[in-house]
PDB file of C-alpha atoms in Angstrom:
ATOM      1  CA  UNK K  11      -0.014  -0.009  -0.012  1.00 53.00           C
ATOM      2  CA  UNK K  12       2.795   2.419   0.890  1.00 50.00           C
ATOM      3  CA  UNK K  13       4.635   1.627  -2.353  1.00 56.00           C
ATOM      4  CA  UNK K  14       1.409   2.243  -4.417  1.00 58.00           C
ATOM      5  CA  UNK K  15       0.772   5.570  -2.683  1.00 55.00           C
ATOM      6  CA  UNK K  16       4.384   6.676  -3.133  1.00 54.00           C
ATOM      7  CA  UNK K  17       4.275   5.828  -6.782  1.00 53.00           C
ATOM      8  CA  UNK K  18       1.035   7.811  -7.170  1.00 56.00           C
ATOM      9  CA  UNK K  19       2.670  10.829  -5.396  1.00 56.00           C
ATOM     10  CA  UNK K  20       5.804  10.660  -7.532  1.00 54.00           C
ATOM     11  CA  UNK K  21       3.805  10.449 -10.741  1.00 52.00           C
ATOM     12  CA  UNK K  22       1.655  13.390  -9.677  1.00 53.00           C
ATOM     13  CA  UNK K  23       4.703  15.491  -8.865  1.00 55.00           C
ATOM     14  CA  UNK K  24       6.263  14.727 -12.247  1.00 49.00           C
ATOM     15  CA  UNK K  25       3.105  15.632 -14.134  1.00 47.00           C
ATOM     16  CA  UNK K  26       2.174  18.604 -12.053  1.00 49.00           C
ATOM     17  CA  UNK K  27       4.145  21.325 -13.890  1.00 47.00           C
ATOM     18  CA  UNK K  28       1.163  22.699 -15.769  1.00 39.00           C
ATOM     19  CA  UNK K  29      -1.117  22.597 -12.637  1.00 40.00           C
ATOM     20  CA  UNK K  30       1.452  24.317 -10.432  1.00 42.00           C
ATOM     21  CA  UNK K  31       2.525  26.889 -12.931  1.00 40.00           C
ATOM     22  CA  UNK K  32      -1.088  27.942 -13.441  1.00 37.00           C
ATOM     23  CA  UNK K  33      -1.812  28.083  -9.731  1.00 39.00           C
ATOM     24  CA  UNK K  34       1.280  30.118  -8.981  1.00 38.00           C
ATOM     25  CA  UNK K  35      -0.561  33.159 -10.357  1.00 37.00           C
ATOM     26  CA  UNK K  36      -3.030  32.857  -7.541  1.00 36.00           C
ATOM     27  CA  UNK K  37      -0.358  32.080  -4.978  1.00 37.00           C
ATOM     28  CA  UNK K  38       1.774  34.974  -6.208  1.00 40.00           C
ATOM     29  CA  UNK K  39      -0.983  37.402  -5.413  1.00 37.00           C
ATOM     30  CA  UNK K  40      -0.611  36.499  -1.721  1.00 39.00           C
ATOM     31  CA  UNK K  41       3.066  37.375  -1.597  1.00 40.00           C
ATOM     32  CA  UNK K  42       3.141  41.256  -1.566  1.00 41.00           C
ATOM     33  CA  UNK K  43       1.608  41.489   1.861  1.00 40.00           C
ATOM     34  CA  UNK K  44       4.095  38.922   3.272  1.00 38.00           C
ATOM     35  CA  UNK K  45       6.963  40.781   1.585  1.00 43.00           C
ATOM     36  CA  UNK K  46       5.807  44.012   3.218  1.00 45.00           C
ATOM     37  CA  UNK K  47       5.749  42.222   6.572  1.00 43.00           C
ATOM     38  CA  UNK K  48       9.287  41.072   5.933  1.00 44.00           C
ATOM     39  CA  UNK K  49      10.315  44.667   5.156  1.00 45.00           C
ATOM     40  CA  UNK K  50       8.905  46.024   8.422  1.00 45.00           C
ATOM     41  CA  UNK K  51      10.568  43.234  10.418  1.00 45.00           C
ATOM     42  CA  UNK K  52      14.027  43.870   9.029  1.00 43.00           C
ATOM     43  CA  UNK K  53      14.059  47.610   8.087  1.00 42.00           C
ATOM     44  CA  UNK K  54      16.026  48.526  11.184  1.00 41.00           C
ATOM     45  CA  UNK K  55      18.666  45.883  10.683  1.00 40.00           C
ATOM     46  CA  UNK K  56      19.098  45.956   6.904  1.00 41.00           C
ATOM     47  CA  UNK K  57      19.987  48.777   4.538  1.00 40.00           C
ATOM     48  CA  UNK K  58      18.241  49.195   1.199  1.00 35.00           C
ATOM     49  CA  UNK K  59      20.960  47.560  -0.891  1.00 35.00           C
ATOM     50  CA  UNK K  60      21.001  44.478   1.351  1.00 37.00           C
ATOM     51  CA  UNK K  61      17.245  44.183   1.200  1.00 38.00           C
ATOM     52  CA  UNK K  62      17.242  44.578  -2.559  1.00 39.00           C
ATOM     53  CA  UNK K  63      19.819  41.862  -2.904  1.00 38.00           C
ATOM     54  CA  UNK K  64      17.880  39.542  -0.668  1.00 41.00           C
ATOM     55  CA  UNK K  65      14.688  40.081  -2.628  1.00 42.00           C
ATOM     56  CA  UNK K  66      16.326  39.725  -6.082  1.00 47.00           C
ATOM     57  CA  UNK K  67      14.489  36.828  -7.685  1.00 47.00           C
ATOM     58  CA  UNK K  68      16.033  37.163 -11.124  1.00 46.00           C
ATOM     59  CA  UNK K  69      17.524  33.668 -11.052  1.00 50.00           C
ATOM     60  CA  UNK K  70      14.176  32.228  -9.973  1.00 49.00           C
ATOM     61  CA  UNK K  71      12.455  34.183 -12.750  1.00 47.00           C
ATOM     62  CA  UNK K  72      14.769  32.614 -15.265  1.00 46.00           C
ATOM     63  CA  UNK K  73      13.846  29.170 -14.010  1.00 46.00           C
ATOM     64  CA  UNK K  74      10.171  30.000 -14.424  1.00 45.00           C
ATOM     65  CA  UNK K  75      10.655  31.424 -17.922  1.00 44.00           C
ATOM     66  CA  UNK K  76      12.500  28.290 -19.105  1.00 50.00           C
ATOM     67  CA  UNK K  77      11.422  25.420 -16.881  1.00 50.00           C
ATOM     68  CA  UNK K  78      13.558  22.302 -17.296  1.00 52.00           C
ATOM     69  CA  UNK K  79      12.347  18.718 -17.182  1.00 63.00           C
ATOM     70  CA  UNK K  80      12.551  16.873 -13.891  1.00 69.00           C
ATOM     71  CA  UNK K  81      15.813  15.104 -13.122  1.00 85.00           C
ATOM     72  CA  UNK K  82      14.919  11.928 -11.275  1.00 88.00           C
ATOM     73  CA  UNK K  83      17.377   9.984  -9.106  1.00 92.00           C
ATOM     74  CA  UNK K  84      17.474   7.805  -5.999  1.00 93.00           C
ATOM     75  CA  UNK K  85      19.543   8.465  -2.915  1.00 94.00           C
ATOM     76  CA  UNK K  86      20.081   7.604   0.735  1.00 94.00           C
ATOM     77  CA  UNK K  87      20.377  10.571   3.121  1.00 95.00           C
ATOM     78  CA  UNK K  88      21.484  10.603   6.745  1.00 94.00           C
ATOM     79  CA  UNK K  89      20.043  13.502   8.707  1.00 95.00           C
ATOM     80  CA  UNK K  90      21.882  15.188  11.588  1.00 96.00           C
ATOM     81  CA  UNK K  91      20.757  14.632  15.164  1.00 96.00           C
ATOM     82  CA  UNK K  92      19.069  17.981  15.777  1.00 98.00           C
ATOM     83  CA  UNK K  93      15.610  19.406  16.264  1.00 98.00           C
ATOM     84  CA  UNK K  94      13.685  21.963  14.128  1.00 98.00           C
ATOM     85  CA  UNK K  95      10.321  23.507  14.909  1.00 99.00           C
ATOM     86  CA  UNK K  96       7.077  23.370  12.970  1.00 98.00           C
ATOM     87  CA  UNK K  97       4.596  26.147  12.283  1.00 98.00           C
ATOM     88  CA  UNK K  98       2.928  25.550  15.678  1.00 98.00           C
ATOM     89  CA  UNK K  99       6.277  25.843  17.481  1.00 98.00           C
ATOM     90  CA  UNK K 100       6.442  22.131  18.206  1.00 98.00           C
ATOM     91  CA  UNK K 101       9.821  20.405  18.294  1.00 98.00           C
ATOM     92  CA  UNK K 102      10.447  18.062  15.369  1.00 97.00           C
ATOM     93  CA  UNK K 103      13.575  15.873  15.787  1.00 97.00           C
ATOM     94  CA  UNK K 104      15.186  15.001  12.541  1.00 97.00           C
ATOM     95  CA  UNK K 105      15.265  11.384  13.739  1.00 94.00           C
ATOM     96  CA  UNK K 106      11.464  11.544  13.341  1.00 91.00           C
ATOM     97  CA  UNK K 107      11.840  12.295   9.656  1.00 89.00           C
ATOM     98  CA  UNK K 108      14.585   9.762   9.248  1.00 87.00           C
ATOM     99  CA  UNK K 109      12.427   7.063  10.785  1.00 85.00           C
ATOM    100  CA  UNK K 110       8.966   7.642   9.396  1.00 83.00           C
ATOM    101  CA  UNK K 111       7.141   4.363   8.729  1.00 82.00           C
ATOM    102  CA  UNK K 112       4.945   5.653   5.926  1.00 87.00           C
ATOM    103  CA  UNK K 113       5.270   7.750   2.767  1.00 91.00           C
ATOM    104  CA  UNK K 114       6.966  11.167   3.202  1.00 93.00           C
ATOM    105  CA  UNK K 115       7.478  14.066   0.768  1.00 94.00           C
ATOM    106  CA  UNK K 116       9.842  16.957   1.482  1.00 96.00           C
ATOM    107  CA  UNK K 117      10.438  20.245  -0.336  1.00 96.00           C
ATOM    108  CA  UNK K 118      12.424  23.422   0.414  1.00 97.00           C
ATOM    109  CA  UNK K 119      10.886  26.882   0.258  1.00 97.00           C
ATOM    110  CA  UNK K 120      10.865  30.357   1.794  1.00 97.00           C
ATOM    111  CA  UNK K 121       7.836  32.501   2.370  1.00 97.00           C
ATOM    112  CA  UNK K 122       8.967  35.772   0.681  1.00 96.00           C
ATOM    113  CA  UNK K 123       9.795  33.964  -2.536  1.00 94.00           C
ATOM    114  CA  UNK K 124       7.418  34.929  -5.365  1.00 90.00           C
ATOM    115  CA  UNK K 125       8.523  32.517  -8.088  1.00 87.00           C
ATOM    116  CA  UNK K 126       9.373  28.827  -7.736  1.00 90.00           C
ATOM    117  CA  UNK K 127       8.409  28.493  -4.048  1.00 93.00           C
ATOM    118  CA  UNK K 128       4.694  29.200  -4.632  1.00 93.00           C
ATOM    119  CA  UNK K 129       4.806  26.760  -7.523  1.00 91.00           C
ATOM    120  CA  UNK K 130       6.197  23.999  -5.277  1.00 92.00           C
ATOM    121  CA  UNK K 131       3.850  24.832  -2.415  1.00 95.00           C
ATOM    122  CA  UNK K 132       0.830  24.968  -4.708  1.00 93.00           C
ATOM    123  CA  UNK K 133       1.889  21.592  -6.129  1.00 91.00           C
ATOM    124  CA  UNK K 134       1.767  20.017  -2.624  1.00 93.00           C
ATOM    125  CA  UNK K 135      -1.593  21.692  -2.032  1.00 93.00           C
ATOM    126  CA  UNK K 136      -3.000  20.362  -5.280  1.00 91.00           C
ATOM    127  CA  UNK K 137      -1.556  16.928  -4.612  1.00 90.00           C
ATOM    128  CA  UNK K 138      -3.427  16.748  -1.318  1.00 91.00           C
ATOM    129  CA  UNK K 139      -6.732  17.492  -3.115  1.00 91.00           C
ATOM    130  CA  UNK K 140      -5.971  14.943  -5.861  1.00 89.00           C
ATOM    131  CA  UNK K 141      -5.143  12.186  -3.395  1.00 88.00           C
ATOM    132  CA  UNK K 142      -8.505  12.515  -1.691  1.00 89.00           C
ATOM    133  CA  UNK K 143      -8.992   9.949   1.094  1.00 88.00           C
ATOM    134  CA  UNK K 144      -5.330   8.788   0.689  1.00 88.00           C
ATOM    135  CA  UNK K 145      -4.020  12.310   1.519  1.00 89.00           C
ATOM    136  CA  UNK K 146      -3.927  11.615   5.240  1.00 89.00           C
ATOM    137  CA  UNK K 147      -1.603   8.649   4.713  1.00 89.00           C
ATOM    138  CA  UNK K 148       1.366  10.666   3.544  1.00 91.00           C
ATOM    139  CA  UNK K 149       3.381  13.186   5.590  1.00 93.00           C
ATOM    140  CA  UNK K 150       4.412  16.353   3.875  1.00 96.00           C
ATOM    141  CA  UNK K 151       7.258  18.597   5.119  1.00 98.00           C
ATOM    142  CA  UNK K 152       8.312  21.980   3.747  1.00 98.00           C
ATOM    143  CA  UNK K 153      11.675  23.214   5.140  1.00 98.00           C
ATOM    144  CA  UNK K 154      12.369  26.928   4.960  1.00 98.00           C
ATOM    145  CA  UNK K 155      15.713  27.996   3.553  1.00 97.00           C
ATOM    146  CA  UNK K 156      15.328  31.460   5.169  1.00 97.00           C
ATOM    147  CA  UNK K 157      15.095  30.665   8.884  1.00 98.00           C
ATOM    148  CA  UNK K 158      16.081  34.176   9.975  1.00 97.00           C
ATOM    149  CA  UNK K 159      12.850  35.496   8.589  1.00 98.00           C
ATOM    150  CA  UNK K 160      10.572  32.430   8.557  1.00 98.00           C
ATOM    151  CA  UNK K 161       9.598  32.041  12.218  1.00 98.00           C
ATOM    152  CA  UNK K 162       6.983  29.470  13.224  1.00 99.00           C
ATOM    153  CA  UNK K 163       4.380  32.299  13.285  1.00 98.00           C
ATOM    154  CA  UNK K 164       5.161  33.370   9.737  1.00 99.00           C
ATOM    155  CA  UNK K 165       5.203  29.754   8.565  1.00 99.00           C
ATOM    156  CA  UNK K 166       1.801  29.235  10.192  1.00 99.00           C
ATOM    157  CA  UNK K 167       0.406  32.154   8.160  1.00 98.00           C
ATOM    158  CA  UNK K 168       1.958  30.728   5.003  1.00 98.00           C
ATOM    159  CA  UNK K 169       0.549  27.264   5.740  1.00 98.00           C
ATOM    160  CA  UNK K 170      -2.925  28.730   6.261  1.00 98.00           C
ATOM    161  CA  UNK K 171      -2.787  30.509   2.879  1.00 96.00           C
ATOM    162  CA  UNK K 172      -2.236  27.163   1.214  1.00 95.00           C
ATOM    163  CA  UNK K 173      -4.808  25.366   3.424  1.00 95.00           C
ATOM    164  CA  UNK K 174      -2.248  22.988   4.772  1.00 97.00           C
ATOM    165  CA  UNK K 175      -3.715  20.039   6.720  1.00 96.00           C
ATOM    166  CA  UNK K 176      -2.213  18.788   9.971  1.00 95.00           C
ATOM    167  CA  UNK K 177      -0.018  16.216   8.219  1.00 95.00           C
ATOM    168  CA  UNK K 178       1.806  19.024   6.331  1.00 97.00           C
ATOM    169  CA  UNK K 179       4.472  20.589   8.516  1.00 98.00           C
ATOM    170  CA  UNK K 180       6.538  23.676   7.762  1.00 99.00           C
ATOM    171  CA  UNK K 181       9.894  23.570   9.560  1.00 99.00           C
ATOM    172  CA  UNK K 182      12.382  26.218  10.712  1.00 99.00           C
ATOM    173  CA  UNK K 183      15.176  26.503  13.185  1.00 98.00           C
ATOM    174  CA  UNK K 184      18.458  28.246  13.792  1.00 98.00           C
ATOM    175  CA  UNK K 185      20.349  29.173  10.558  1.00 98.00           C
ATOM    176  CA  UNK K 186      23.124  26.712  11.508  1.00 98.00           C
ATOM    177  CA  UNK K 187      20.696  23.860  12.128  1.00 98.00           C
ATOM    178  CA  UNK K 188      18.706  24.502   8.954  1.00 98.00           C
ATOM    179  CA  UNK K 189      21.939  24.634   6.911  1.00 98.00           C
ATOM    180  CA  UNK K 190      22.991  21.246   8.323  1.00 98.00           C
ATOM    181  CA  UNK K 191      19.692  19.713   7.314  1.00 98.00           C
ATOM    182  CA  UNK K 192      19.859  21.242   3.856  1.00 98.00           C
ATOM    183  CA  UNK K 193      23.397  19.986   3.383  1.00 97.00           C
ATOM    184  CA  UNK K 194      22.332  16.510   4.512  1.00 98.00           C
ATOM    185  CA  UNK K 195      19.627  16.517   1.778  1.00 97.00           C
ATOM    186  CA  UNK K 196      22.095  18.017  -0.750  1.00 96.00           C
ATOM    187  CA  UNK K 197      19.779  21.013  -1.020  1.00 96.00           C
ATOM    188  CA  UNK K 198      22.131  23.769   0.218  1.00 95.00           C
ATOM    189  CA  UNK K 199      22.838  26.417  -2.422  1.00 90.00           C
ATOM    190  CA  UNK K 200      24.359  29.145  -0.250  1.00 89.00           C
ATOM    191  CA  UNK K 201      21.787  31.792  -1.342  1.00 87.00           C
ATOM    192  CA  UNK K 202      18.011  31.866  -0.986  1.00 88.00           C
ATOM    193  CA  UNK K 203      17.669  33.432  -4.438  1.00 80.00           C
ATOM    194  CA  UNK K 204      19.516  30.610  -6.218  1.00 84.00           C
ATOM    195  CA  UNK K 205      18.113  27.580  -4.494  1.00 85.00           C
ATOM    196  CA  UNK K 206      17.086  24.631  -6.642  1.00 88.00           C
ATOM    197  CA  UNK K 207      13.535  23.296  -6.916  1.00 92.00           C
ATOM    198  CA  UNK K 208      13.903  19.973  -5.186  1.00 94.00           C
ATOM    199  CA  UNK K 209      11.229  17.565  -3.968  1.00 93.00           C
ATOM    200  CA  UNK K 210      12.098  14.324  -2.181  1.00 94.00           C
ATOM    201  CA  UNK K 211       9.748  11.368  -1.793  1.00 92.00           C
ATOM    202  CA  UNK K 212      10.306   8.230   0.250  1.00 92.00           C
ATOM    203  CA  UNK K 213       8.098   5.129   0.687  1.00 88.00           C
ATOM    204  CA  UNK K 214       9.265   4.278   4.191  1.00 84.00           C
ATOM    205  CA  UNK K 215      12.227   4.644   6.520  1.00 80.00           C
ATOM    206  CA  UNK K 216      14.430   1.944   4.946  1.00 83.00           C
ATOM    207  CA  UNK K 217      13.694   2.909   1.338  1.00 89.00           C
ATOM    208  CA  UNK K 218      15.677   5.160  -0.992  1.00 92.00           C
ATOM    209  CA  UNK K 219      14.601   8.746  -1.461  1.00 93.00           C
ATOM    210  CA  UNK K 220      13.306   9.589  -4.941  1.00 92.00           C
ATOM    211  CA  UNK K 221      14.766  13.004  -5.761  1.00 93.00           C
ATOM    212  CA  UNK K 222      12.826  15.188  -8.242  1.00 91.00           C
ATOM    213  CA  UNK K 223      14.791  18.219  -9.290  1.00 90.00           C
ATOM    214  CA  UNK K 224      13.446  20.942 -11.627  1.00 82.00           C
ATOM    215  CA  UNK K 225      10.137  22.424 -12.619  1.00 68.00           C
ATOM    216  CA  UNK K 226       7.646  20.943 -15.031  1.00 52.00           C
ATOM    217  CA  UNK K 227       6.685  22.756 -18.193  1.00 44.00           C
ATOM    218  CA  UNK K 228       3.239  24.317 -18.601  1.00 38.00           C
ATOM    219  CA  UNK K 229       3.172  23.388 -22.321  1.00 36.00           C
TER     220      UNK K 229
END
């Protein structure tokens, strides 16, 4: 049963480019208010040039303009022994992700992103609807790559915008801890504006991770 559901999830993610690209227009409309909130939070600590650099999504825009096919591979990842926090502030040990007994899907986002992150988040949201009664049998995890801004409270607002159910957790932590987790998943890019669109799917704790890298095409 777990294998069948994981296969269904993987197939959906591969074919979801057109769905997610269309739905990003709606998701993108939600971003200005969150970007403004980000500006108010950091105005005192960041000059204009730093803020402009942080919000430069030109590399993301290029990905959206010319989406590449998924690159699919299988891997084993070993997560560090540390704890992140979800959108409710609850502690989530990485050993819990490492040892999940059922299907698990993981992606990497940040809430002020207005290009590929809404696409990826909308894809998870659409997948939940498409799975119907089976949706509760898979755990979804979105890990922020901007932990300095994305507090549990901000992630909770973001999760609410995408109608995330209880089995979809958004994780954050200290910058050092988040970097260690990203490196363990080979998802660390060094810059939030150049991160790669990566989704990982695993059937159960002793199975390989299926790594889907790239964005689908809307055509």
